[in-house]
CSV table of C-alpha atoms in Angstrom, one decimal:
chain,number,residue,atom,x,y,z
I,1,MET,CA,94.2,76.7,26.8
I,2,PRO,CA,94.1,80.6,26.8
I,3,SER,CA,91.5,80.6,29.6
I,4,GLY,CA,93.8,78.3,31.6
I,5,VAL,CA,96.7,80.7,31.1
I,6,GLY,CA,94.4,83.5,32.3
I,7,ARG,CA,93.6,81.5,35.5
I,8,VAL,CA,97.4,81.1,36.1
I,9,MET,CA,97.7,84.9,35.8
I,10,LEU,CA,94.8,85.3,38.3
I,11,ARG,CA,96.5,83.1,40.8
I,12,TYR,CA,99.6,85.2,40.5
I,13,VAL,CA,97.7,88.4,41.3
I,14,GLU,CA,96.0,86.7,44.3
I,15,ARG,CA,99.3,85.5,45.6
I,16,ASN,CA,100.7,89.0,45.4
I,17,PHE,CA,97.7,90.2,47.4
I,18,ALA,CA,98.4,87.5,50.1
I,19,ARG,CA,102.1,88.2,50.2
I,20,GLU,CA,101.6,92.0,50.1
I,21,SER,CA,104.5,92.3,47.7
I,22,TYR,CA,105.4,92.2,44.0
I,23,ARG,CA,108.5,90.5,42.6
I,24,GLY,CA,109.9,90.1,46.1
I,25,SER,CA,109.7,93.8,47.2
I,26,ALA,CA,107.2,94.4,50.0
I,27,TRP,CA,104.5,97.1,49.7
I,28,GLN,CA,104.9,100.3,51.6
I,29,PRO,CA,103.3,99.9,55.1
I,30,ARG,CA,100.2,101.9,55.9
I,31,ARG,CA,100.5,105.0,58.0
I,32,ASN,CA,98.0,104.0,60.6
I,33,LEU,CA,99.7,101.1,62.3
I,34,HIS,CA,96.7,100.4,64.5
I,35,ASN,CA,94.8,98.9,61.6
I,36,ARG,CA,95.7,95.3,61.4
I,37,LYS,CA,93.8,94.4,58.2
I,38,PRO,CA,95.8,93.3,55.2
I,39,LEU,CA,96.8,96.1,52.8
I,40,LEU,CA,94.4,96.9,49.9
I,41,VAL,CA,91.7,94.7,51.6
I,42,ASP,CA,89.0,96.6,53.3
I,43,THR,CA,85.8,94.9,52.1
I,44,GLY,CA,87.6,92.5,49.7
I,45,LYS,CA,85.7,93.8,46.7
I,46,LEU,CA,88.8,95.0,44.8
I,47,LYS,CA,90.5,91.7,45.3
I,48,ALA,CA,87.4,89.7,44.3
I,49,SER,CA,86.8,91.9,41.2
I,50,PHE,CA,89.8,90.4,39.2
I,51,LYS,CA,88.6,88.2,36.4
I,52,VAL,CA,89.9,86.9,33.1
I,53,ARG,CA,88.5,89.7,30.9
I,54,GLU,CA,89.5,88.3,27.5
I,55,ALA,CA,91.2,85.1,26.6
I,56,ASN,CA,91.9,84.0,23.0
I,57,TRP,CA,94.9,82.9,21.1
I,58,ARG,CA,96.1,86.4,20.4
I,59,VAL,CA,95.6,88.1,23.8
I,60,ILE,CA,94.8,87.3,27.4
I,61,ARG,CA,93.6,90.1,29.6
I,62,VAL,CA,93.3,89.9,33.4
I,63,GLY,CA,91.9,92.9,35.2
I,64,SER,CA,89.4,94.6,37.5
I,65,ASP,CA,86.3,96.7,36.7
I,66,ARG,CA,86.1,98.5,40.1
I,67,GLN,CA,85.8,102.3,39.8
I,68,ALA,CA,87.3,104.7,42.3
I,69,ALA,CA,84.9,106.9,44.3
I,70,SER,CA,85.2,109.7,41.8
I,71,GLY,CA,84.0,107.3,39.1
I,72,ASN,CA,86.6,108.4,36.5
I,73,ALA,CA,89.5,106.1,37.3
I,74,HIS,CA,90.0,102.4,37.8
I,75,LEU,CA,90.7,101.6,41.5
I,76,ALA,CA,93.1,98.8,40.6
I,77,GLN,CA,95.1,101.0,38.3
I,78,LEU,CA,95.5,103.7,40.9
I,79,HIS,CA,96.8,101.2,43.5
I,80,ASN,CA,99.0,99.3,41.1
I,81,GLU,CA,100.7,102.4,39.6
I,82,GLY,CA,100.3,104.9,42.6
I,83,ALA,CA,98.9,108.4,42.2
I,84,LYS,CA,99.7,111.9,43.3
I,85,GLY,CA,97.6,114.9,42.8
I,86,VAL,CA,94.6,116.9,43.9
I,87,ALA,CA,91.3,115.2,44.6
I,88,THR,CA,87.9,117.0,45.0
I,89,VAL,CA,86.0,116.1,48.1
I,90,ARG,CA,82.2,116.3,47.4
I,91,THR,CA,79.8,118.2,49.7
I,92,TYR,CA,78.5,116.0,52.5
I,93,THR,CA,76.8,116.2,55.9
I,94,ARG,CA,78.8,115.4,59.0
I,95,ARG,CA,76.6,114.3,61.9
I,96,GLY,CA,77.8,114.9,65.4
I,97,ARG,CA,76.4,115.1,68.9
I,98,ASN,CA,75.4,118.8,68.4
I,99,GLY,CA,73.5,118.1,65.2
I,100,SER,CA,74.4,118.0,61.5
I,101,VAL,CA,76.9,120.3,59.8
I,102,ARG,CA,77.2,120.6,56.1
I,103,VAL,CA,80.7,120.4,54.8
I,104,ARG,CA,81.4,122.3,51.6
I,105,SER,CA,83.2,120.8,48.6
I,106,HIS,CA,86.9,121.3,48.8
I,107,ARG,CA,90.2,120.0,47.3
I,108,ARG,CA,92.6,117.8,49.1
I,109,GLN,CA,96.2,116.8,48.2
I,110,THR,CA,96.5,113.0,47.7
I,111,ASN,CA,99.4,110.7,47.7
I,112,LEU,CA,98.5,107.1,47.0
I,113,PRO,CA,101.7,105.0,47.2
I,114,GLN,CA,102.4,102.4,44.6
I,115,ARG,CA,101.4,98.9,45.8
I,116,GLN,CA,101.9,96.9,42.7
I,117,PHE,CA,100.3,93.5,42.4
I,118,MET,CA,100.4,92.8,38.6
I,119,PRO,CA,102.6,93.9,35.7
I,120,ILE,CA,101.7,97.2,34.1
I,121,PRO,CA,100.7,96.5,30.5
I,122,GLY,CA,103.0,98.1,27.9
I,123,LYS,CA,105.5,99.4,30.5
I,124,GLU,CA,107.1,96.2,31.7
I,125,PRO,CA,107.5,92.6,30.6
I,126,LEU,CA,105.9,89.7,32.5
I,127,PRO,CA,107.9,88.7,35.5
I,128,PRO,CA,110.1,85.6,35.1
I,129,GLU,CA,108.2,83.8,37.9
I,130,LEU,CA,104.9,84.2,36.0
I,131,TRP,CA,106.5,83.1,32.7
I,132,ALA,CA,107.7,80.0,34.4
I,133,GLU,CA,104.2,79.2,35.7
I,134,ILE,CA,102.7,79.8,32.3
I,135,GLU,CA,105.3,77.6,30.6
I,136,GLY,CA,104.7,74.8,33.2
I,137,PHE,CA,100.9,75.0,32.6
I,138,VAL,CA,101.3,74.9,28.8
I,139,SER,CA,103.8,72.0,28.9
I,140,LYS,CA,101.4,70.0,31.1
I,141,GLU,CA,98.5,70.7,28.7
I,142,LEU,CA,100.6,69.7,25.7
I,143,ASP,CA,101.6,66.5,27.5
I,144,LYS,CA,98.0,65.6,28.0
I,145,VAL,CA,97.2,66.2,24.3
I,146,PHE,CA,100.2,64.2,23.0
I,147,LYS,CA,100.1,61.2,25.3
């Protein structure tokens, strides 16, 4: 039964990705309006990385293991909670028509808007919509057992 509740939670996260909203409030639109792809879906790897990480009678954890490009932060957490700060851009080679140019490492101001798709653990309770789905699932499972 705990893994089934985990699957209910996964469906909730997937629905929020499809709706591009959380608890009825839409995500902030992207700055580049020419890009018609859904928000937070470039390759689909972040969306596909959500799994039931732990499911037992004490705790059920649903999450992602995708790392940000810097490798020190979880990509899902950055998007779910939003982030502001300074990011270091690594040295790289820019190739153009006139040859290659080496770009030195530098810092860039970042502002990643919050596009929440799942509850933040420890900061907010589960949404009523998700509770209702979990209760419905549990009652169906109990009906199967006690028939």
